[in-house]
Amino acid sequence: MSFHVEVAIVGAGISGLSAAWELHKLGIESLVVLEANSRVGGRTLNHPLVSGGYVEQGGTWAGPTQTALLALAEEMGISVKKGKVEGQTLYGFRQKWTMLEPSPSSESDIAQKDFAEAMTTFEALCRTVPVEAPWQAPDAIMLDSMTMGAWIEQNTKTDEARAWFEGCVRQILSGDPNKVSLLWMLHFVHTAGFNDLLETAEDFGLVGGTQQISLNIAQRLGERVLVNAPVTEISGYDGSLVQLVSERGVVYAQEVIVAMMPKTIARIEFHPPLPSIHRQLIAQWETMSWIKFHAIYEKPWWQGQIISGHFLSIDTKIEAIDISPEDASKGVIVGLLAPDYAMLPELERKEKYLAFLGETFGEAARQPLELVEFDWNSQPWTGGCISALPPGLLTTFGSALNSPVGRIHWAGTERSSIWVNYIEGAIRAGQKAARDVAARLRPPIWGIQNSKL
């Protein structure tokens, strides 16, 4: 099978589908979305429960400043619900649980003051990094040569503050701060907004789950979305017509949007080969991802009996959060285990997680009705959930992130300048790529449409 379209989109995650929907609204109907997996949604995924309902195994929450996500959800007829159960995180370090003070007083202990000072310094440093081009930040090469862990070591005085800061990094980046570029971390945080990332990013959930956005778009686009269609080869992008070879046939397109995590683009063969800067960016891209668990109970019986519903053990690198529905119709705790645990047998991972739940939520938490595990690191077309670049990559190859190559344009949350690593970033990157493609395909019409936006 072979056919011609104006635009071919590789990847039916939320970024690729956002691009397709934006093109559709701009009047470009001749398009196809090619998805390697048997489903749409990318790093958003609903898992049905035996007891009824579902849990979200990928991206889950939204915040008030994630306006593109909220607008698209509304457009798709999806309503918003309350996100995580309110309450501060308790950080476990050396068998002691601590709640961090955002604004320590004169009576606070030295570790709390130390942590707050380091956070203030980090926030100020974030503001020096341009979200559109972090490699142009003052001292960019120096910042990119240092790991986040090394910066924490240099900017904290106490073991407690150092451990808490590292715990915060693990929370939002899903991995080892000693392997991540300081510049990438600064860029990542700045694209979200320091306070928004720490305080409001998980205020809301979506009724039906975040995957519902992709499912609704795919339904509206109909036969334009092809699953089980991994693209293995892209050629002719430097000419007048691009050829894409997939397991569902050959597609010829005037323009192409590749909406994939850079790391997984390595599975596609390009003719001619991509420029060296793009090949290096793809080859050296790194991701991190916690292993996600959901424990289901008949009721959230622990509520009102424990001081918080959110625990992060820095010693064991295990996190647990109460995400039970507001009506208390069932109890749900989501847990995250560091990537290190992927090397253990599944049964041993579950035993460690249940032991942690028993220690934090009470002994009865060791006996859930259901226990569901999902590891994004093992997904062949994802290979991790969160991008976490190593030192040196951003300043050396980062300028290729949003540079089209011939008729190939790029999308995906990693290429956004707002809310990188989040669904919001994925949607924005997809919509931008779509507008760029529309401008190339129909310049006169686009000029008229753009004046009305």
Short mmCIF file of N, CA, C and O in Angstrom, two decimals, residues 280-396:
data_model
loop_
_atom_site.label_atom_id
_atom_site.label_comp_id
_atom_site.label_asym_id
_atom_site.label_seq_id
_atom_site.Cartn_x
_atom_site.Cartn_y
_atom_site.Cartn_z
N GLN A 280 24.18 13.39 16.49
CA GLN A 280 24.80 13.37 17.82
C GLN A 280 23.77 13.66 18.91
O GLN A 280 23.79 13.04 19.98
N LEU A 281 22.87 14.60 18.65
CA LEU A 281 21.82 14.91 19.62
C LEU A 281 20.98 13.66 19.91
O LEU A 281 20.69 13.34 21.07
N ILE A 282 20.61 12.95 18.86
CA ILE A 282 19.80 11.75 19.00
C ILE A 282 20.58 10.64 19.70
O ILE A 282 20.07 9.99 20.62
N ALA A 283 21.83 10.43 19.30
CA ALA A 283 22.63 9.32 19.82
C ALA A 283 22.94 9.48 21.31
O ALA A 283 23.02 8.50 22.05
N GLN A 284 23.12 10.73 21.75
CA GLN A 284 23.55 10.95 23.13
C GLN A 284 22.41 11.35 24.07
O GLN A 284 22.65 11.63 25.25
N TRP A 285 21.20 11.39 23.56
CA TRP A 285 20.05 11.77 24.40
C TRP A 285 19.85 10.75 25.51
O TRP A 285 19.96 9.55 25.28
N GLU A 286 19.55 11.23 26.71
CA GLU A 286 19.35 10.33 27.85
C GLU A 286 17.99 10.56 28.48
O GLU A 286 17.49 11.69 28.51
N THR A 287 17.42 9.50 29.00
CA THR A 287 16.14 9.59 29.70
C THR A 287 16.24 8.90 31.06
O THR A 287 17.13 8.10 31.30
N MET A 288 15.30 9.25 31.93
CA MET A 288 15.19 8.61 33.23
C MET A 288 13.72 8.35 33.50
O MET A 288 12.86 9.09 33.02
N SER A 289 13.43 7.34 34.25
CA SER A 289 12.03 7.06 34.55
C SER A 289 11.92 6.17 35.78
O SER A 289 12.57 5.14 35.86
N TRP A 290 11.09 6.61 36.73
CA TRP A 290 10.78 5.77 37.86
C TRP A 290 9.87 4.63 37.41
O TRP A 290 9.23 4.70 36.36
N ILE A 291 9.84 3.56 38.19
CA ILE A 291 8.90 2.47 37.97
C ILE A 291 7.65 2.81 38.76
O ILE A 291 7.71 3.12 39.95
N LYS A 292 6.50 2.76 38.10
CA LYS A 292 5.27 3.25 38.70
C LYS A 292 4.39 2.11 39.18
O LYS A 292 4.17 1.13 38.46
N PHE A 293 3.92 2.22 40.42
CA PHE A 293 3.01 1.26 41.01
C PHE A 293 1.70 1.95 41.39
O PHE A 293 1.69 3.13 41.73
N HIS A 294 0.63 1.19 41.35
CA HIS A 294 -0.64 1.65 41.93
C HIS A 294 -1.15 0.55 42.86
O HIS A 294 -1.26 -0.61 42.46
N ALA A 295 -1.44 0.94 44.08
CA ALA A 295 -2.03 0.02 45.06
C ALA A 295 -3.47 0.46 45.30
O ALA A 295 -3.72 1.63 45.61
N ILE A 296 -4.41 -0.47 45.16
CA ILE A 296 -5.85 -0.16 45.24
C ILE A 296 -6.43 -0.81 46.50
O ILE A 296 -6.19 -2.00 46.78
N TYR A 297 -7.24 -0.03 47.24
CA TYR A 297 -7.87 -0.50 48.48
C TYR A 297 -9.36 -0.20 48.43
O TYR A 297 -9.82 0.65 47.66
N GLU A 298 -10.10 -0.88 49.29
CA GLU A 298 -11.55 -0.67 49.32
C GLU A 298 -11.90 0.75 49.72
O GLU A 298 -12.82 1.36 49.17
N LYS A 299 -11.16 1.32 50.68
CA LYS A 299 -11.38 2.69 51.15
C LYS A 299 -10.03 3.32 51.52
O LYS A 299 -9.09 2.62 51.88
N PRO A 300 -9.94 4.66 51.50
CA PRO A 300 -8.71 5.32 51.96
C PRO A 300 -8.73 5.46 53.48
O PRO A 300 -8.77 6.57 54.02
N TRP A 301 -8.68 4.33 54.16
CA TRP A 301 -8.84 4.30 55.61
C TRP A 301 -7.75 5.07 56.36
O TRP A 301 -7.92 5.43 57.51
N TRP A 302 -6.62 5.33 55.72
CA TRP A 302 -5.51 6.02 56.37
C TRP A 302 -5.75 7.52 56.52
O TRP A 302 -5.09 8.17 57.32
N GLN A 303 -6.68 8.07 55.73
CA GLN A 303 -6.90 9.51 55.78
C GLN A 303 -7.42 9.92 57.15
O GLN A 303 -8.36 9.34 57.67
N GLY A 304 -6.81 10.94 57.72
CA GLY A 304 -7.14 11.39 59.07
C GLY A 304 -6.34 10.71 60.14
O GLY A 304 -6.35 11.13 61.31
N GLN A 305 -5.62 9.64 59.77
CA GLN A 305 -4.84 8.89 60.76
C GLN A 305 -3.34 9.17 60.65
O GLN A 305 -2.59 8.88 61.57
N ILE A 306 -2.90 9.70 59.48
CA ILE A 306 -1.48 10.00 59.29
C ILE A 306 -1.32 11.47 58.93
O ILE A 306 -2.26 12.11 58.44
N ILE A 307 -0.14 12.01 59.16
CA ILE A 307 0.09 13.45 59.04
C ILE A 307 0.09 13.93 57.59
O ILE A 307 -0.22 15.09 57.30
N SER A 308 0.43 13.04 56.65
CA SER A 308 0.49 13.43 55.24
C SER A 308 0.18 12.22 54.38
O SER A 308 0.28 11.08 54.82
N GLY A 309 -0.19 12.51 53.14
CA GLY A 309 -0.43 11.43 52.19
C GLY A 309 0.65 11.34 51.14
O GLY A 309 0.45 10.77 50.07
N HIS A 310 1.82 11.93 51.45
CA HIS A 310 2.90 11.97 50.46
C HIS A 310 4.24 11.72 51.16
O HIS A 310 4.66 12.52 51.99
N PHE A 311 4.89 10.62 50.81
CA PHE A 311 6.16 10.25 51.43
C PHE A 311 7.22 9.98 50.37
O PHE A 311 6.94 9.28 49.38
N LEU A 312 8.41 10.51 50.59
CA LEU A 312 9.56 10.20 49.73
C LEU A 312 10.72 9.79 50.61
O LEU A 312 11.24 10.58 51.40
N SER A 313 11.13 8.54 50.48
CA SER A 313 12.28 8.05 51.22
C SER A 313 13.54 8.27 50.40
O SER A 313 13.70 7.67 49.33
N ILE A 314 14.40 9.14 50.88
CA ILE A 314 15.66 9.40 50.19
C ILE A 314 16.60 8.21 50.35
O ILE A 314 17.40 7.90 49.47
N ASP A 315 16.49 7.52 51.46
CA ASP A 315 17.36 6.37 51.73
C ASP A 315 17.08 5.22 50.76
O ASP A 315 18.00 4.61 50.23
N THR A 316 15.79 4.92 50.54
CA THR A 316 15.44 3.78 49.68
C THR A 316 15.04 4.18 48.27
O THR A 316 14.83 3.32 47.41
N LYS A 317 14.88 5.48 48.02
CA LYS A 317 14.47 6.01 46.71
C LYS A 317 13.10 5.44 46.29
O LYS A 317 12.91 4.96 45.17
N ILE A 318 12.17 5.51 47.24
CA ILE A 318 10.80 5.09 46.98
C ILE A 318 9.87 6.23 47.40
O ILE A 318 10.06 6.83 48.46
N GLU A 319 8.87 6.50 46.57
CA GLU A 319 7.90 7.56 46.85
C GLU A 319 6.50 6.98 46.80
O GLU A 319 6.20 6.08 46.02
N ALA A 320 5.61 7.49 47.65
CA ALA A 320 4.21 7.06 47.65
C ALA A 320 3.30 8.26 47.88
O ALA A 320 3.59 9.10 48.75
N ILE A 321 2.21 8.33 47.12
CA ILE A 321 1.31 9.49 47.17
C ILE A 321 -0.14 9.00 47.18
O ILE A 321 -0.53 8.16 46.37
N ASP A 322 -0.92 9.56 48.08
CA ASP A 322 -2.35 9.27 48.14
C ASP A 322 -3.06 10.03 47.01
O ASP A 322 -3.05 11.26 46.98
N ILE A 323 -3.67 9.29 46.08
CA ILE A 323 -4.41 9.93 44.99
C ILE A 323 -5.85 9.41 44.96
O ILE A 323 -6.48 9.33 43.91
N SER A 324 -6.36 9.06 46.14
CA SER A 324 -7.72 8.54 46.23
C SER A 324 -8.73 9.56 45.72
O SER A 324 -8.54 10.77 45.88
N PRO A 325 -9.82 9.09 45.09
CA PRO A 325 -10.85 10.03 44.62
C PRO A 325 -11.49 10.78 45.76
O PRO A 325 -11.51 10.31 46.90
N GLU A 326 -12.01 11.99 45.44
CA GLU A 326 -12.58 12.85 46.47
C GLU A 326 -13.74 12.20 47.22
O GLU A 326 -13.96 12.47 48.40
N ASP A 327 -14.49 11.36 46.53
CA ASP A 327 -15.64 10.74 47.18
C ASP A 327 -15.27 9.54 48.04
O ASP A 327 -16.13 8.88 48.62
N ALA A 328 -13.97 9.24 48.12
CA ALA A 328 -13.47 8.12 48.94
C ALA A 328 -14.10 6.78 48.56
O ALA A 328 -14.23 5.88 49.38
N SER A 329 -14.48 6.66 47.28
CA SER A 329 -15.10 5.42 46.81
C SER A 329 -14.12 4.26 46.79
O SER A 329 -14.51 3.09 46.80
N LYS A 330 -12.83 4.59 46.76
CA LYS A 330 -11.79 3.58 46.90
C LYS A 330 -10.52 4.28 47.34
O LYS A 330 -10.41 5.52 47.27
N GLY A 331 -9.58 3.51 47.84
CA GLY A 331 -8.29 4.07 48.21
C GLY A 331 -7.28 3.78 47.12
O GLY A 331 -7.20 2.64 46.63
N VAL A 332 -6.53 4.79 46.71
CA VAL A 332 -5.52 4.60 45.66
C VAL A 332 -4.23 5.29 46.08
O VAL A 332 -4.23 6.48 46.40
N ILE A 333 -3.16 4.54 46.10
CA ILE A 333 -1.83 5.09 46.37
C ILE A 333 -0.96 4.81 45.16
O ILE A 333 -0.86 3.67 44.71
N VAL A 334 -0.36 5.87 44.61
CA VAL A 334 0.58 5.68 43.52
C VAL A 334 1.98 5.69 44.10
O VAL A 334 2.29 6.49 45.00
N GLY A 335 2.79 4.79 43.64
CA GLY A 335 4.16 4.69 44.13
C GLY A 335 5.15 4.77 43.01
O GLY A 335 4.87 4.37 41.87
N LEU A 336 6.33 5.29 43.31
CA LEU A 336 7.40 5.42 42.33
C LEU A 336 8.68 4.85 42.91
O LEU A 336 9.09 5.22 44.02
N LEU A 337 9.30 3.95 42.18
CA LEU A 337 10.57 3.36 42.57
C LEU A 337 11.64 3.85 41.61
O LEU A 337 11.41 3.92 40.40
N ALA A 338 12.82 4.16 42.12
CA ALA A 338 13.91 4.65 41.30
C ALA A 338 14.27 3.64 40.21
O ALA A 338 14.04 2.43 40.37
N PRO A 339 14.83 4.11 39.08
CA PRO A 339 15.18 3.20 37.98
C PRO A 339 16.10 2.06 38.40
O PRO A 339 16.11 1.01 37.75
N ASP A 340 16.86 2.25 39.49
CA ASP A 340 17.76 1.20 39.97
C ASP A 340 17.03 -0.12 40.20
O ASP A 340 17.59 -1.20 40.03
N TYR A 341 15.75 -0.01 40.60
CA TYR A 341 14.98 -1.21 40.95
C TYR A 341 14.62 -2.06 39.74
O TYR A 341 14.15 -3.18 39.89
N ALA A 342 14.84 -1.53 38.54
CA ALA A 342 14.50 -2.29 37.33
C ALA A 342 15.32 -3.58 37.23
O ALA A 342 14.91 -4.54 36.57
N MET A 343 16.48 -3.60 37.89
CA MET A 343 17.34 -4.78 37.82
C MET A 343 16.84 -5.92 38.72
O MET A 343 17.27 -7.06 38.58
N LEU A 344 15.92 -5.61 39.63
CA LEU A 344 15.39 -6.63 40.54
C LEU A 344 14.24 -7.40 39.88
O LEU A 344 13.54 -6.86 39.03
N PRO A 345 14.01 -8.64 40.29
CA PRO A 345 12.82 -9.37 39.81
C PRO A 345 11.56 -8.63 40.23
O PRO A 345 11.53 -7.96 41.27
N GLU A 346 10.51 -8.76 39.43
CA GLU A 346 9.26 -8.03 39.69
C GLU A 346 8.72 -8.32 41.09
O GLU A 346 8.26 -7.41 41.79
N LEU A 347 8.76 -9.60 41.52
CA LEU A 347 8.23 -9.96 42.82
C LEU A 347 8.98 -9.25 43.94
O LEU A 347 8.38 -8.76 44.90
N GLU A 348 10.29 -9.12 43.79
CA GLU A 348 11.09 -8.45 44.82
C GLU A 348 10.78 -6.94 44.85
O GLU A 348 10.74 -6.34 45.92
N ARG A 349 10.56 -6.35 43.67
CA ARG A 349 10.19 -4.94 43.64
C ARG A 349 8.87 -4.73 44.38
O ARG A 349 8.72 -3.78 45.16
N LYS A 350 7.90 -5.60 44.12
CA LYS A 350 6.60 -5.48 44.77
C LYS A 350 6.72 -5.62 46.28
O LYS A 350 6.07 -4.89 47.04
N GLU A 351 7.55 -6.54 46.72
CA GLU A 351 7.73 -6.73 48.16
C GLU A 351 8.32 -5.49 48.81
O GLU A 351 7.90 -5.09 49.90
N LYS A 352 9.27 -4.86 48.15
CA LYS A 352 9.88 -3.64 48.70
C LYS A 352 8.87 -2.49 48.74
O LYS A 352 8.82 -1.71 49.69
N TYR A 353 8.06 -2.40 47.70
CA TYR A 353 7.06 -1.34 47.65
C TYR A 353 6.00 -1.54 48.73
O TYR A 353 5.64 -0.59 49.44
N LEU A 354 5.51 -2.76 48.89
CA LEU A 354 4.50 -3.03 49.90
C LEU A 354 5.05 -2.81 51.31
O LEU A 354 4.34 -2.32 52.20
N ALA A 355 6.31 -3.15 51.51
CA ALA A 355 6.93 -2.91 52.82
C ALA A 355 6.96 -1.41 53.11
O ALA A 355 6.70 -0.97 54.24
N PHE A 356 7.27 -0.61 52.08
CA PHE A 356 7.30 0.84 52.25
C PHE A 356 5.91 1.37 52.56
O PHE A 356 5.75 2.24 53.44
N LEU A 357 4.89 0.87 51.89
CA LEU A 357 3.53 1.30 52.17
C LEU A 357 3.13 0.96 53.60
O LEU A 357 2.46 1.75 54.27
N GLY A 358 3.54 -0.21 54.06
CA GLY A 358 3.23 -0.59 55.43
C GLY A 358 3.87 0.33 56.44
O GLY A 358 3.27 0.69 57.46
N GLU A 359 5.10 0.75 56.17
CA GLU A 359 5.83 1.63 57.09
C GLU A 359 5.23 3.03 57.13
O GLU A 359 5.28 3.71 58.17
N THR A 360 4.69 3.50 56.00
CA THR A 360 4.25 4.89 55.92
C THR A 360 2.74 5.06 56.10
O THR A 360 2.29 5.99 56.76
N PHE A 361 1.94 4.19 55.50
CA PHE A 361 0.49 4.34 55.56
C PHE A 361 -0.17 3.42 56.59
O PHE A 361 -1.35 3.55 56.87
N GLY A 362 0.60 2.48 57.13
CA GLY A 362 0.04 1.55 58.11
C GLY A 362 0.11 0.12 57.60
O GLY A 362 0.10 -0.13 56.39
N GLU A 363 0.16 -0.84 58.52
CA GLU A 363 0.36 -2.24 58.16
C GLU A 363 -0.68 -2.77 57.18
O GLU A 363 -0.38 -3.60 56.34
N ALA A 364 -1.92 -2.28 57.27
CA ALA A 364 -2.96 -2.77 56.37
C ALA A 364 -2.66 -2.44 54.92
O ALA A 364 -3.20 -3.09 54.01
N ALA A 365 -1.79 -1.47 54.69
CA ALA A 365 -1.45 -1.09 53.32
C ALA A 365 -0.64 -2.17 52.60
O ALA A 365 -0.46 -2.12 51.38
N ARG A 366 -0.15 -3.15 53.35
CA ARG A 366 0.59 -4.26 52.74
C ARG A 366 -0.33 -5.22 52.00
O ARG A 366 0.15 -6.12 51.30
N GLN A 367 -1.64 -5.05 52.14
CA GLN A 367 -2.60 -6.00 51.55
C GLN A 367 -3.58 -5.27 50.61
O GLN A 367 -4.77 -5.17 50.91
N PRO A 368 -3.12 -4.76 49.49
CA PRO A 368 -4.04 -4.07 48.57
C PRO A 368 -4.94 -5.07 47.84
O PRO A 368 -4.60 -6.25 47.71
N LEU A 369 -6.06 -4.57 47.35
CA LEU A 369 -6.93 -5.40 46.52
C LEU A 369 -6.27 -5.68 45.17
O LEU A 369 -6.39 -6.77 44.62
N GLU A 370 -5.59 -4.66 44.65
CA GLU A 370 -4.87 -4.80 43.38
C GLU A 370 -3.54 -4.07 43.49
O GLU A 370 -3.43 -3.05 44.18
N LEU A 371 -2.55 -4.60 42.80
CA LEU A 371 -1.25 -3.95 42.72
C LEU A 371 -0.80 -4.00 41.26
O LEU A 371 -0.65 -5.07 40.68
N VAL A 372 -0.63 -2.81 40.67
CA VAL A 372 -0.32 -2.70 39.25
C VAL A 372 1.03 -2.03 39.07
O VAL A 372 1.30 -0.98 39.68
N GLU A 373 1.90 -2.61 38.24
CA GLU A 373 3.23 -2.05 38.00
C GLU A 373 3.38 -1.70 36.52
O GLU A 373 2.85 -2.38 35.64
N PHE A 374 4.13 -0.61 36.26
CA PHE A 374 4.45 -0.25 34.88
C PHE A 374 5.83 0.41 34.84
O PHE A 374 6.12 1.30 35.65
N ASP A 375 6.67 -0.03 33.90
CA ASP A 375 8.04 0.48 33.78
C ASP A 375 8.23 1.07 32.39
O ASP A 375 8.33 0.35 31.39
N TRP A 376 8.29 2.41 32.32
CA TRP A 376 8.47 3.07 31.02
C TRP A 376 9.84 2.80 30.42
O TRP A 376 10.03 2.91 29.21
N ASN A 377 10.81 2.45 31.26
CA ASN A 377 12.14 2.17 30.75
C ASN A 377 12.15 0.98 29.79
O ASN A 377 13.04 0.86 28.94
N SER A 378 11.19 0.09 29.93
CA SER A 378 11.17 -1.13 29.12
C SER A 378 10.31 -1.00 27.86
O SER A 378 10.18 -1.96 27.11
N GLN A 379 9.74 0.17 27.62
CA GLN A 379 8.88 0.36 26.44
C GLN A 379 9.75 0.67 25.21
O GLN A 379 10.47 1.66 25.20
N PRO A 380 9.69 -0.18 24.18
CA PRO A 380 10.63 -0.06 23.06
C PRO A 380 10.55 1.25 22.28
O PRO A 380 11.55 1.73 21.76
N TRP A 381 9.35 1.86 22.21
CA TRP A 381 9.22 3.09 21.45
C TRP A 381 9.21 4.32 22.35
O TRP A 381 8.83 5.41 21.93
N THR A 382 9.60 4.12 23.62
CA THR A 382 9.71 5.25 24.54
C THR A 382 11.06 5.21 25.24
O THR A 382 11.83 6.15 25.16
N GLY A 383 11.34 4.11 25.93
CA GLY A 383 12.64 3.96 26.57
C GLY A 383 12.88 4.92 27.71
O GLY A 383 14.00 5.36 27.96
N GLY A 384 11.81 5.26 28.42
CA GLY A 384 11.92 6.22 29.51
C GLY A 384 10.88 7.29 29.36
O GLY A 384 10.32 7.49 28.27
N CYS A 385 10.61 8.00 30.43
CA CYS A 385 9.53 8.98 30.41
C CYS A 385 10.04 10.42 30.44
O CYS A 385 9.46 11.31 29.83
N ILE A 386 11.11 10.67 31.17
CA ILE A 386 11.60 12.02 31.39
C ILE A 386 12.99 12.18 30.79
O ILE A 386 13.88 11.37 31.03
N SER A 387 13.18 13.23 30.00
CA SER A 387 14.50 13.49 29.44
C SER A 387 15.39 14.15 30.48
O SER A 387 14.97 15.08 31.17
N ALA A 388 16.59 13.63 30.61
CA ALA A 388 17.55 14.14 31.60
C ALA A 388 18.93 14.12 30.97
O ALA A 388 19.62 13.10 30.99
N LEU A 389 19.33 15.24 30.38
CA LEU A 389 20.54 15.25 29.55
C LEU A 389 21.82 15.22 30.37
O LEU A 389 21.91 15.86 31.42
N PRO A 390 22.81 14.50 29.88
CA PRO A 390 24.11 14.46 30.57
C PRO A 390 24.88 15.76 30.33
O PRO A 390 24.54 16.53 29.42
N PRO A 391 25.90 16.01 31.12
CA PRO A 391 26.70 17.23 30.93
C PRO A 391 27.28 17.31 29.51
O PRO A 391 27.68 16.32 28.92
N GLY A 392 27.27 18.54 28.99
CA GLY A 392 27.90 18.81 27.70
C GLY A 392 27.01 18.70 26.48
O GLY A 392 27.30 19.30 25.44
N LEU A 393 25.91 17.98 26.58
CA LEU A 393 25.08 17.74 25.40
C LEU A 393 24.34 18.99 24.95
O LEU A 393 24.28 19.29 23.75
N LEU A 394 23.79 19.74 25.88
CA LEU A 394 22.95 20.87 25.53
C LEU A 394 23.73 21.98 24.83
O LEU A 394 23.27 22.54 23.83
N THR A 395 24.91 22.32 25.34
CA THR A 395 25.69 23.39 24.71
C THR A 395 26.32 22.94 23.40
O THR A 395 26.57 23.77 22.51
N THR A 396 26.57 21.66 23.24
CA THR A 396 27.23 21.17 22.03
C THR A 396 26.23 20.93 20.90
O THR A 396 26.48 21.29 19.74
#
